[in-house]
Amino acid sequence: MDLTLHVWRQDGPNDKGRFETLPAKDISEHMSFLEMLDLVNEQLIDQGKEPIAFDHDCREGICGTCGLMINGVPHGPLSLTTACQIHMRHLEGATEIWVEPWRATAFPVIKDLVVDRSAMDRIIEAGGYVSVRTGAAQDANATPIKKIDADMAMDAAICIGCGACVAACPNASAMLFTSAKVGHLGFLPQGQPERYERVLNMVQVHDDEGFGNCTNHGACQNACPKGISVDFISRLNRDLVKATLTYKPYEITAV
Amino acid sequence: MELNAKIPSGPIDQHWTNHQFEMKLVNPANKRKYNVIVIGSGLAGAGAAATMGELGYNVRVYTYNDSARRAHSIAAQGGINAAKNYQNDGDSIFRLFYDTVKGGDFRSRESNVYRLAEVSLNIIDQAVAQGVPFAREYGGLLANRSFGGAQVSRTFYARGQTGQQLLLGCYQALQKQVHAGNVKVFSRHEMMDVVVVDGVAKGVVVRDLVSGRIYSDTADAVVLATGGYSNVFYLSTNAKGCNVTAAWRAHRKGAGFANPCFTQIHPTCIPPSGEEQSKLTLMSESLRNDGRIWVPAKEGDTRAAADIPEGERDYYLERFYPSFGNLSPRDISSRRAKEMVDSGHGVGEMRNGVYLDFADAINRLGEGAIRERYGNLFAMYEKITGEDPYKVPMRIYPAPHYTMGGLWVDYNLQTTVPGLFATGEANFSDHGANRLGASALMQGMADGYFVMPLCIGDWLARVNPGDTPTDHPACKDAEREVKEKMDALLAVGGKTSVDTFHRRLGKVMWDYCGMSRDADGLKSAISQIKEIRDEYWQDVRVLGNGESFNQSLEKAGRVADFMEFAEVMCYDALSRDESCGAHYRVEHVDEEGEAKRDDENFAYSAVWEFKGVGEEPALHKEPLTFENVPLSTRSYK
Ligand SMILES: Cc1cc2nc3c(=O)[nH]c(=O)nc-3n(C[C@H](O)[C@H](O)[C@H](O)COP(=O)(O)OP(=O)(O)OC[C@H]3O[C@@H](n4cnc5c(N)ncnc54)[C@H](O)[C@@H]3O)c2cc1C
Ligand code: SF4
Ligand code: FES
């Protein structure tokens, strides 16, 4: 395949950035999209030009490090697929390809296609966990959990924290990501004691970090490589309402 | 170099209990005064950091990943072992211990392995309490499966994403401690060197990968949880960033490196599709439960699989190993696949794979049943290769996957440099010459949650907290060296990219220090590595500068370390003049081509001491004794 790439180049958070047009010739359809970028980078190095910076690590769709807009679509054209798993044959017929970073206020650009997603860590920090001291756990089979609940929890827990949902959202909201963690822990008995405190704190930090509000567009769900459903957002909202109405931090619930 | 393993006395099942009692404790009121640096946020790092933070120490974590959640542990698929015996099939701590020692082909330390098996019970409890959504049965209890040829079902799993779920549990516990102010996490920071003062580890030099700033951080103990070095082969199943830098820099500062040649090659990966291949993808080993492995019986047969009649197919594993067949252990399956490809029986466009065929299973069980079991894996395979494994057999080939070797540690996980510890894949401790499936996650979590946080107390209780300021001459010297190395890489201004060199190095390692090894090949590899290294420093091209985000420079530094490290791997493989586990010396095989171990001369861990770049390292030996698992020969016939 012979392609023309339009790649976003930006020196740092304060640079304005611009598209650079680069040829990509003799690309094998067996190559992954990132291998194609590797090849273009090798050619740039050959010409004494700085290679394109892009994030990646596992290259098998699980670490959540890669994140690219490919022709305006987060992670590219294939549903349920991360950018690193896109192969050139999936872009059959394309001649021009536009490659951009995630764009969101909460994700400042570090360089070219690399953005800072640490805001997502801070959302988890605010309550995306079960407080359990190491070594203090009861036997793992002491509390049976209905298979359906465990499965639902897993459906939410498979979020890879890539940020595609944010990039897809017209409001740059990270509600799908936040709701996946709230959902995962909310389905399990272990997550109940902190359930309402968790949702209040996580949503608070979500807003403080500059992510937008969710206005139910659903673009996040379409972009999500792991198929996280917007139903989890509805669930989060129900928990949030309940928490706002009833949760009192120091209420004594039992005597 | 003194190798005192500090194995506790008494019967093996009392070692850990006794040791815990004998260890010194740090007074709770004093814990806050101690600083601990952890490098790495995989299971072995995040678990340790979270737990030490919870205990009250001041912890700082550095990781090159952009978030602690992305450490390579995230990619583990199959599962984690634990001797829970929930299936009532006769499992026990002793059996898991026994299987691990035997599986490691008698090249691990019994005492450490016993502790691992013991602690495995707590791991599952801990993970479940954190909300790790392990697979469950309809009754609501945890499900198990048998894995990697084990005779009992002791593997816990979360779909095909066990590593992800376990790591997210650790990561969340870590973030909680961050919130509480006990732990600070520095992501996109790479450790470049260890600071050693009077022979004791006192801190690290790190590079902020965003700004390029190089600086020191000092502490009362340093824990390396930096994973494995399979990427020395360039192509491996590891994430692209995995590297040996932290362990290698520690080695250069005096930490013994144990058994570097013990590397595991996983039999079921997707073969490379071309020259530009950047990494290899693992297909879960569970596929071997239903797939049959074969190659065309005739050499150089280029017909499509469907056109090769049954009688002209060679189901070679079933032929060689009638009782284990397609489920033969990893090292054996890998080696046999290589033999087939090397002898001209390879399949696929590049003739570089063997078939893993599901046709029989589909006929027997129906496509639905196979889809139920392996649907995700089949979809992933199709995404990568463009071939539909329901219709044409999968193509697989072995790939470097895991490294049993690592920094030598004693029972406390302390390296030969006091104050410097190593956990998880970065150390050598538990798997001997071969690791059993689903045991790496177990080790990472055991080290991280349960062993390191306790053993570190014993060390800290003996030191004066906070005695090394970051402007100590040892820090300044180490910083200067790191800076000089970065500047030197940028200054070469050659013509060849870092990746090109890395590929060349990888090929030498794969050809001579991969699945099978011999003395001549290893000697030649050592001289080739020296040549490549010399060329590297004359011809590598790294653009940009050191004072900004520069991924080429990051890679260049890592590859420079691989080039030094690769040589020790070959020296180790050369000096271990026997075959054992994953280390297969063609000079030492029996009549049937099986590995022949030499317990009389090689029942030791080889620990290497750094003598300078390009100098032959010095060999030290930790003798291994087997009092609880009698020495025996593996047989899978
Ligand atoms: C594809 C695949 C599948 C696997 N499946 C299984 C399985 O099913 N069961 C099983 O038991 N095992 C499995 N394994 C093995 C297992 O995943 C690993 O051995 C284990 O996760 C290693 O954990 P760790 O914490 O030691 O290191 P890692 O998870 O590799 O973490 C290393 C950390 O160190 C950091 N780091 C490294 N160097 C530096 C540096 N210089 N500066 C700063 N930070 C640094 C990294 O950023 C990272 O945070 C699999 C491995 C692979 C590759
Ligand atoms: S919800 Fe989906 S798109 Fe959003 S971070 Fe998680 S995996 Fe990525
Ligand atoms: S690189 Fe890990 S998900 Fe793409």
Short mmCIF file of N, CA, C and O in Angstrom, two decimals, chain A residues 31 35 39 42 45-46 49 51 53-55 57-60 62-65 80-81 89-90 110-111 115 117 121 125 128 130-131 133-135 137-141 144-145 147 151 154-155 157-161 181 184 188 190, chain B residues 51 54 65-67 69-70 74 77 84 86 125-126 128-131 136 138 140-142 158-159 161 164-165 171-172 175-176 178-179 188 239-241 273 276-279 383-386 449 497 500 541 543-544 549 551-552:
data_model
loop_
_atom_site.label_atom_id
_atom_site.label_comp_id
_atom_site.label_asym_id
_atom_site.label_seq_id
_atom_site.Cartn_x
_atom_site.Cartn_y
_atom_site.Cartn_z
N MET A 31 1.31 -5.50 8.29
CA MET A 31 1.88 -4.67 9.33
C MET A 31 0.80 -4.13 10.23
O MET A 31 -0.30 -3.84 9.79
N GLU A 35 3.40 -0.48 13.59
CA GLU A 35 4.60 -0.87 12.84
C GLU A 35 4.77 0.02 11.62
O GLU A 35 5.89 0.35 11.22
N LEU A 39 7.98 2.33 10.87
CA LEU A 39 8.69 2.38 9.59
C LEU A 39 8.87 3.83 9.12
O LEU A 39 9.95 4.22 8.69
N GLU A 42 11.59 5.29 11.08
CA GLU A 42 12.92 4.88 10.62
C GLU A 42 13.33 5.75 9.42
O GLU A 42 14.48 6.17 9.32
N ILE A 45 14.27 9.20 10.62
CA ILE A 45 15.61 9.18 11.25
C ILE A 45 16.68 9.18 10.16
O ILE A 45 17.67 9.90 10.24
N ASP A 46 16.43 8.36 9.15
CA ASP A 46 17.33 8.32 7.98
C ASP A 46 17.57 9.70 7.39
O ASP A 46 18.67 10.04 6.99
N LYS A 49 15.48 13.65 10.46
CA LYS A 49 14.37 14.38 11.08
C LYS A 49 13.89 13.64 12.32
O LYS A 49 13.90 12.42 12.36
N PRO A 51 11.81 11.67 14.83
CA PRO A 51 10.67 10.76 14.65
C PRO A 51 9.41 11.26 15.38
O PRO A 51 9.50 12.11 16.26
N ALA A 53 6.57 11.20 17.96
CA ALA A 53 6.40 10.62 19.30
C ALA A 53 4.99 10.07 19.42
O ALA A 53 4.02 10.76 19.12
N PHE A 54 4.89 8.81 19.80
CA PHE A 54 3.57 8.24 20.09
C PHE A 54 3.71 7.23 21.23
O PHE A 54 4.76 6.61 21.39
N ASP A 55 2.67 7.07 22.01
CA ASP A 55 2.70 6.19 23.18
C ASP A 55 2.26 4.78 22.81
O ASP A 55 1.32 4.59 22.03
N ASP A 57 2.90 0.38 24.42
CA ASP A 57 3.75 -0.52 25.22
C ASP A 57 3.45 -1.97 24.89
O ASP A 57 4.24 -2.63 24.24
N CYS A 58 2.27 -2.48 25.29
CA CYS A 58 2.02 -3.92 25.13
C CYS A 58 1.81 -4.32 23.68
O CYS A 58 2.09 -5.44 23.29
N ARG A 59 1.28 -3.42 22.90
CA ARG A 59 0.91 -3.69 21.51
C ARG A 59 0.01 -4.91 21.37
O ARG A 59 0.06 -5.62 20.38
N GLU A 60 -0.76 -5.21 22.39
CA GLU A 60 -1.77 -6.23 22.21
C GLU A 60 -3.11 -5.88 22.83
O GLU A 60 -3.92 -6.76 23.12
N ILE A 62 -4.08 -4.34 25.71
CA ILE A 62 -4.47 -4.53 27.10
C ILE A 62 -3.92 -3.46 28.06
O ILE A 62 -4.51 -3.20 29.09
N CYS A 63 -2.80 -2.82 27.71
CA CYS A 63 -2.20 -1.90 28.68
C CYS A 63 -2.85 -0.52 28.65
O CYS A 63 -2.75 0.24 29.61
N GLY A 64 -3.51 -0.19 27.52
CA GLY A 64 -4.17 1.12 27.43
C GLY A 64 -3.22 2.27 27.15
O GLY A 64 -3.60 3.42 27.26
N THR A 65 -1.98 1.98 26.80
CA THR A 65 -1.03 3.07 26.57
C THR A 65 -1.24 3.76 25.23
O THR A 65 -1.15 4.98 25.14
N LEU A 80 -14.22 -2.27 18.89
CA LEU A 80 -13.64 -3.13 19.93
C LEU A 80 -12.16 -3.43 19.70
O LEU A 80 -11.70 -4.54 19.95
N THR A 81 -11.43 -2.45 19.21
CA THR A 81 -10.04 -2.66 18.86
C THR A 81 -9.22 -1.43 19.20
O THR A 81 -9.60 -0.32 18.86
N ARG A 89 -4.31 -3.93 6.80
CA ARG A 89 -5.39 -4.47 5.96
C ARG A 89 -6.76 -3.94 6.38
O ARG A 89 -7.69 -3.93 5.59
N HIS A 90 -6.85 -3.52 7.65
CA HIS A 90 -8.13 -2.96 8.11
C HIS A 90 -8.38 -1.57 7.53
O HIS A 90 -9.46 -1.02 7.69
N ILE A 110 1.90 16.28 25.51
CA ILE A 110 3.30 16.29 25.93
C ILE A 110 4.18 16.51 24.71
O ILE A 110 5.05 17.38 24.68
N LYS A 111 3.93 15.73 23.67
CA LYS A 111 4.64 15.90 22.42
C LYS A 111 3.90 15.13 21.32
O LYS A 111 3.47 13.99 21.57
N VAL A 115 -0.10 12.33 25.07
CA VAL A 115 -0.78 13.24 26.00
C VAL A 115 -0.60 12.78 27.44
O VAL A 115 -0.23 11.63 27.69
N ARG A 117 -2.29 11.70 30.69
CA ARG A 117 -3.60 11.22 31.16
C ARG A 117 -3.63 11.02 32.67
O ARG A 117 -4.46 10.25 33.17
N ASP A 121 -5.68 8.82 36.73
CA ASP A 121 -5.15 8.23 37.97
C ASP A 121 -5.75 8.92 39.19
O ASP A 121 -6.05 8.30 40.20
N GLU A 125 -7.67 7.54 42.41
CA GLU A 125 -7.14 7.89 43.73
C GLU A 125 -8.25 8.36 44.68
O GLU A 125 -8.20 8.15 45.89
N GLY A 128 -11.49 4.85 43.81
CA GLY A 128 -11.66 3.66 42.97
C GLY A 128 -10.99 2.43 43.54
O GLY A 128 -10.15 1.83 42.87
N VAL A 130 -11.18 -0.73 47.06
CA VAL A 130 -11.78 -1.26 48.27
C VAL A 130 -10.70 -1.14 49.33
O VAL A 130 -9.57 -1.56 49.10
N SER A 131 -11.02 -0.56 50.46
CA SER A 131 -9.98 -0.40 51.49
C SER A 131 -9.81 -1.71 52.24
O SER A 131 -10.67 -2.09 53.03
N ARG A 133 -6.70 -3.91 54.23
CA ARG A 133 -5.32 -3.99 54.68
C ARG A 133 -4.70 -5.30 54.20
O ARG A 133 -5.35 -6.34 54.26
N THR A 134 -3.47 -5.23 53.74
CA THR A 134 -2.81 -6.45 53.29
C THR A 134 -2.74 -7.46 54.43
O THR A 134 -2.30 -7.14 55.53
N GLY A 135 -3.22 -8.67 54.14
CA GLY A 135 -3.14 -9.74 55.14
C GLY A 135 -4.38 -9.84 56.02
O GLY A 135 -4.54 -10.80 56.76
N ALA A 137 -7.49 -10.10 54.96
CA ALA A 137 -8.65 -10.61 54.24
C ALA A 137 -9.13 -11.95 54.80
O ALA A 137 -8.34 -12.76 55.27
N GLN A 138 -10.43 -12.18 54.68
CA GLN A 138 -10.98 -13.49 55.06
C GLN A 138 -10.74 -14.48 53.92
O GLN A 138 -10.29 -14.10 52.85
N ASP A 139 -11.07 -15.74 54.16
CA ASP A 139 -10.88 -16.73 53.11
C ASP A 139 -11.66 -16.33 51.86
O ASP A 139 -12.81 -15.87 51.94
N ALA A 140 -11.04 -16.54 50.72
CA ALA A 140 -11.60 -16.05 49.46
C ALA A 140 -12.98 -16.63 49.16
O ALA A 140 -13.78 -16.00 48.48
N ASN A 141 -13.27 -17.83 49.67
CA ASN A 141 -14.57 -18.42 49.40
C ASN A 141 -15.58 -18.19 50.52
O ASN A 141 -16.67 -18.77 50.50
N PRO A 144 -19.74 -16.18 49.05
CA PRO A 144 -20.05 -16.52 47.66
C PRO A 144 -20.63 -15.30 46.94
O PRO A 144 -21.28 -14.46 47.57
N ILE A 145 -20.33 -15.19 45.67
CA ILE A 145 -20.86 -14.07 44.89
C ILE A 145 -21.57 -14.67 43.68
O ILE A 145 -21.01 -15.53 43.00
N LYS A 147 -22.72 -15.63 40.22
CA LYS A 147 -21.92 -15.59 39.00
C LYS A 147 -22.28 -14.38 38.16
O LYS A 147 -21.42 -13.69 37.62
N ASP A 151 -19.82 -11.61 36.88
CA ASP A 151 -19.67 -11.35 35.44
C ASP A 151 -19.91 -9.88 35.10
O ASP A 151 -19.19 -9.29 34.30
N MET A 154 -16.99 -7.91 36.11
CA MET A 154 -15.89 -8.10 35.16
C MET A 154 -16.13 -7.30 33.88
O MET A 154 -15.20 -6.71 33.33
N ASP A 155 -17.38 -7.24 33.43
CA ASP A 155 -17.69 -6.46 32.22
C ASP A 155 -17.24 -5.00 32.38
O ASP A 155 -16.83 -4.36 31.41
N ALA A 157 -14.89 -4.09 34.76
CA ALA A 157 -13.49 -4.05 35.21
C ALA A 157 -12.50 -4.13 34.06
O ALA A 157 -11.32 -3.83 34.23
N ILE A 158 -12.97 -4.56 32.89
CA ILE A 158 -12.01 -4.73 31.78
C ILE A 158 -11.60 -3.41 31.13
O ILE A 158 -10.79 -3.41 30.20
N CYS A 159 -12.13 -2.29 31.61
CA CYS A 159 -11.68 -0.97 31.11
C CYS A 159 -10.16 -0.89 31.19
O CYS A 159 -9.56 -1.26 32.20
N ILE A 160 -9.52 -0.44 30.12
CA ILE A 160 -8.05 -0.36 30.11
C ILE A 160 -7.54 1.06 30.38
O ILE A 160 -6.35 1.32 30.28
N GLY A 161 -8.46 1.98 30.68
CA GLY A 161 -8.02 3.34 31.03
C GLY A 161 -7.30 4.06 29.91
O GLY A 161 -6.36 4.80 30.14
N LYS A 181 -15.38 1.98 36.79
CA LYS A 181 -14.81 1.61 38.10
C LYS A 181 -15.89 1.57 39.17
O LYS A 181 -15.96 0.65 39.99
N HIS A 184 -17.80 -1.64 38.48
CA HIS A 184 -17.05 -2.84 38.86
C HIS A 184 -17.16 -3.09 40.37
O HIS A 184 -17.56 -4.16 40.81
N LEU A 188 -20.04 -5.79 43.51
CA LEU A 188 -19.48 -6.80 44.40
C LEU A 188 -19.77 -6.47 45.86
O LEU A 188 -19.76 -5.30 46.25
N GLN A 190 -17.83 -6.73 48.26
CA GLN A 190 -16.65 -6.06 48.84
C GLN A 190 -16.72 -4.55 48.64
O GLN A 190 -16.12 -3.79 49.40
N THR B 51 1.64 -1.80 50.32
CA THR B 51 1.68 -2.41 51.65
C THR B 51 2.66 -1.67 52.56
O THR B 51 2.38 -1.44 53.74
N GLU B 54 1.06 1.46 53.67
CA GLU B 54 0.07 1.16 54.68
C GLU B 54 0.72 0.89 56.05
O GLU B 54 0.19 1.25 57.10
N ASN B 65 6.32 3.78 32.83
CA ASN B 65 5.00 3.83 32.22
C ASN B 65 4.32 5.15 32.52
O ASN B 65 4.66 5.81 33.50
N ASP B 66 3.31 5.51 31.72
CA ASP B 66 2.66 6.80 31.96
C ASP B 66 1.66 6.72 33.09
O ASP B 66 1.19 7.73 33.58
N SER B 67 1.34 5.50 33.51
CA SER B 67 0.53 5.33 34.71
C SER B 67 0.97 4.01 35.34
O SER B 67 1.33 3.07 34.63
N ARG B 69 -0.74 1.80 36.37
CA ARG B 69 -1.62 0.71 35.96
C ARG B 69 -1.16 0.02 34.70
O ARG B 69 -1.73 -1.00 34.31
N ARG B 70 -0.19 0.58 33.99
CA ARG B 70 0.17 -0.01 32.70
C ARG B 70 1.42 -0.90 32.75
O ARG B 70 1.93 -1.30 31.71
N ILE B 74 0.11 -6.28 33.45
CA ILE B 74 -1.25 -6.11 32.92
C ILE B 74 -1.54 -7.10 31.79
O ILE B 74 -2.68 -7.45 31.54
N GLN B 77 -2.32 -13.37 30.83
CA GLN B 77 -3.64 -13.80 30.41
C GLN B 77 -4.19 -14.94 31.26
O GLN B 77 -5.26 -14.86 31.84
N LYS B 84 -4.99 -23.64 47.12
CA LYS B 84 -6.19 -23.54 47.94
C LYS B 84 -6.89 -24.88 48.10
O LYS B 84 -7.67 -25.07 49.03
N TYR B 86 -9.43 -25.85 46.61
CA TYR B 86 -10.89 -25.66 46.57
C TYR B 86 -11.57 -26.77 45.76
O TYR B 86 -12.76 -26.97 45.87
N ASP B 125 -6.98 -14.65 48.78
CA ASP B 125 -7.84 -13.96 49.75
C ASP B 125 -7.74 -12.45 49.56
O ASP B 125 -8.74 -11.74 49.53
N GLN B 126 -6.50 -11.99 49.45
CA GLN B 126 -6.25 -10.56 49.33
C GLN B 126 -6.91 -10.00 48.06
O GLN B 126 -7.60 -8.98 48.09
N VAL B 128 -9.36 -11.20 46.23
CA VAL B 128 -10.82 -11.22 46.27
C VAL B 128 -11.34 -10.08 47.14
O VAL B 128 -12.28 -9.37 46.78
N ALA B 129 -10.69 -9.86 48.26
CA ALA B 129 -11.13 -8.78 49.15
C ALA B 129 -11.01 -7.41 48.48
O ALA B 129 -11.78 -6.49 48.75
N GLN B 130 -10.06 -7.30 47.56
CA GLN B 130 -9.90 -6.02 46.84
C GLN B 130 -10.92 -5.86 45.72
O GLN B 130 -10.95 -4.83 45.06
N GLY B 131 -11.69 -6.92 45.46
CA GLY B 131 -12.68 -6.82 44.40
C GLY B 131 -12.20 -7.34 43.06
O GLY B 131 -12.78 -7.00 42.03
N ARG B 136 -16.21 -17.37 38.52
CA ARG B 136 -16.94 -18.10 39.56
C ARG B 136 -17.84 -19.17 38.96
O ARG B 136 -18.22 -19.10 37.81
N TYR B 138 -21.57 -21.36 39.25
CA TYR B 138 -22.94 -20.89 39.47
C TYR B 138 -23.28 -20.80 40.95
O TYR B 138 -24.07 -19.98 41.37
N GLY B 140 -21.55 -19.61 43.13
CA GLY B 140 -20.99 -18.39 43.70
C GLY B 140 -19.57 -18.54 44.22
O GLY B 140 -18.96 -17.57 44.67
N LEU B 141 -19.04 -19.78 44.18
CA LEU B 141 -17.67 -19.97 44.65
C LEU B 141 -16.68 -19.80 43.50
O LEU B 141 -17.06 -19.81 42.33
N LEU B 142 -15.42 -19.68 43.85
CA LEU B 142 -14.40 -19.42 42.84
C LEU B 142 -14.17 -20.62 41.93
O LEU B 142 -14.17 -21.76 42.40
N ALA B 158 -9.37 -14.65 35.63
CA ALA B 158 -10.43 -13.67 35.36
C ALA B 158 -10.50 -13.56 33.84
O ALA B 158 -9.72 -12.83 33.24
N ARG B 159 -11.39 -14.32 33.25
CA ARG B 159 -11.43 -14.48 31.78
C ARG B 159 -10.01 -14.65 31.27
O ARG B 159 -9.22 -15.35 31.88
N GLN B 161 -7.92 -12.23 31.22
CA GLN B 161 -7.28 -10.98 31.65
C GLN B 161 -6.87 -11.03 33.12
O GLN B 161 -7.06 -10.07 33.85
N GLN B 164 -4.33 -8.37 34.20
CA GLN B 164 -4.94 -7.05 34.24
C GLN B 164 -5.72 -6.86 35.55
O GLN B 164 -5.56 -5.87 36.24
N GLN B 165 -6.55 -7.84 35.87
CA GLN B 165 -7.39 -7.67 37.05
C GLN B 165 -6.57 -7.66 38.33
O GLN B 165 -6.85 -6.89 39.25
N TYR B 171 -2.87 -1.70 41.80
CA TYR B 171 -2.81 -0.29 41.41
C TYR B 171 -3.80 0.53 42.25
O TYR B 171 -3.49 1.62 42.73
N GLN B 172 -4.99 -0.03 42.43
CA GLN B 172 -5.99 0.70 43.21
C GLN B 172 -5.56 0.83 44.67
O GLN B 172 -5.71 1.90 45.27
N GLN B 175 -3.07 3.57 44.66
CA GLN B 175 -3.65 4.91 44.54
C GLN B 175 -4.30 5.33 45.86
O GLN B 175 -4.30 6.51 46.20
N LYS B 176 -4.83 4.36 46.57
CA LYS B 176 -5.40 4.69 47.89
C LYS B 176 -4.31 5.25 48.80
O LYS B 176 -4.51 6.23 49.51
N VAL B 178 -1.60 6.65 47.81
CA VAL B 178 -1.21 7.95 47.27
C VAL B 178 -2.13 9.02 47.86
O VAL B 178 -1.70 10.06 48.33
N HIS B 179 -3.41 8.71 47.84
CA HIS B 179 -4.41 9.62 48.38
C HIS B 179 -4.15 9.90 49.85
O HIS B 179 -4.28 11.03 50.33
N ARG B 188 6.33 8.05 34.13
CA ARG B 188 7.25 8.57 33.11
C ARG B 188 8.57 9.01 33.74
O ARG B 188 9.08 10.10 33.46
N ALA B 239 6.10 -6.38 26.64
CA ALA B 239 5.76 -5.05 26.16
C ALA B 239 7.03 -4.39 25.63
O ALA B 239 8.14 -4.74 26.04
N LYS B 240 6.85 -3.43 24.72
CA LYS B 240 8.00 -2.83 24.06
C LYS B 240 8.97 -2.16 25.03
O LYS B 240 10.17 -2.11 24.79
N GLY B 241 8.45 -1.63 26.11
CA GLY B 241 9.31 -0.89 27.03
C GLY B 241 10.14 -1.76 27.95
O GLY B 241 11.09 -1.28 28.56
N SER B 273 5.30 -11.87 10.79
CA SER B 273 4.73 -11.83 9.45
C SER B 273 5.63 -11.08 8.47
O SER B 273 5.33 -10.99 7.29
N GLU B 276 9.36 -6.13 9.46
CA GLU B 276 9.06 -4.99 10.32
C GLU B 276 8.40 -5.39 11.63
O GLU B 276 8.04 -4.55 12.43
N GLN B 277 8.19 -6.69 11.82
CA GLN B 277 7.54 -7.17 13.03
C GLN B 277 8.16 -6.51 14.26
O GLN B 277 9.38 -6.51 14.42
N SER B 278 7.31 -5.97 15.15
CA SER B 278 7.87 -5.23 16.28
C SER B 278 7.77 -5.99 17.59
O SER B 278 8.49 -5.73 18.53
N LYS B 279 6.84 -6.91 17.66
CA LYS B 279 6.76 -7.75 18.86
C LYS B 279 5.91 -8.97 18.53
O LYS B 279 5.28 -9.02 17.49
N LYS B 383 -7.71 -11.03 13.91
CA LYS B 383 -7.37 -9.61 13.78
C LYS B 383 -5.92 -9.45 13.33
O LYS B 383 -5.58 -8.61 12.51
N ILE B 384 -5.06 -10.25 13.91
CA ILE B 384 -3.63 -10.10 13.64
C ILE B 384 -3.22 -10.71 12.30
O ILE B 384 -2.44 -10.13 11.56
N THR B 385 -3.77 -11.89 12.00
CA THR B 385 -3.28 -12.60 10.81
C THR B 385 -4.20 -12.48 9.60
O THR B 385 -3.80 -12.78 8.48
N GLY B 386 -5.46 -12.09 9.85
CA GLY B 386 -6.42 -12.06 8.76
C GLY B 386 -6.90 -13.46 8.36
O GLY B 386 -7.56 -13.62 7.34
N TYR B 449 3.26 -8.27 48.13
CA TYR B 449 2.38 -8.05 49.28
C TYR B 449 2.92 -8.62 50.58
O TYR B 449 2.76 -8.02 51.64
N SER B 497 19.75 3.38 12.94
CA SER B 497 18.81 3.62 14.03
C SER B 497 19.00 2.61 15.16
O SER B 497 19.56 1.53 14.97
N THR B 500 17.47 -0.85 14.51
CA THR B 500 18.25 -1.71 13.63
C THR B 500 19.30 -2.48 14.44
O THR B 500 19.48 -3.69 14.26
N ARG B 541 22.35 6.42 15.50
CA ARG B 541 21.84 7.76 15.27
C ARG B 541 20.68 8.03 16.21
O ARG B 541 19.63 7.41 16.13
N LEU B 543 18.44 11.23 17.43
CA LEU B 543 18.18 12.64 17.14
C LEU B 543 17.56 13.34 18.35
O LEU B 543 17.23 12.70 19.34
N GLY B 544 17.40 14.64 18.24
CA GLY B 544 16.79 15.42 19.33
C GLY B 544 17.82 15.71 20.41
O GLY B 544 19.02 15.58 20.21
N PHE B 549 11.30 15.44 25.99
CA PHE B 549 10.72 14.12 25.77
C PHE B 549 11.33 13.53 24.51
O PHE B 549 11.19 14.09 23.43
N GLN B 551 11.86 9.78 22.84
CA GLN B 551 11.71 8.33 22.93
C GLN B 551 12.89 7.58 22.31
O GLN B 551 13.22 6.48 22.75
N SER B 552 13.53 8.18 21.29
CA SER B 552 14.69 7.50 20.71
C SER B 552 15.82 7.40 21.71
O SER B 552 16.52 6.39 21.80
#
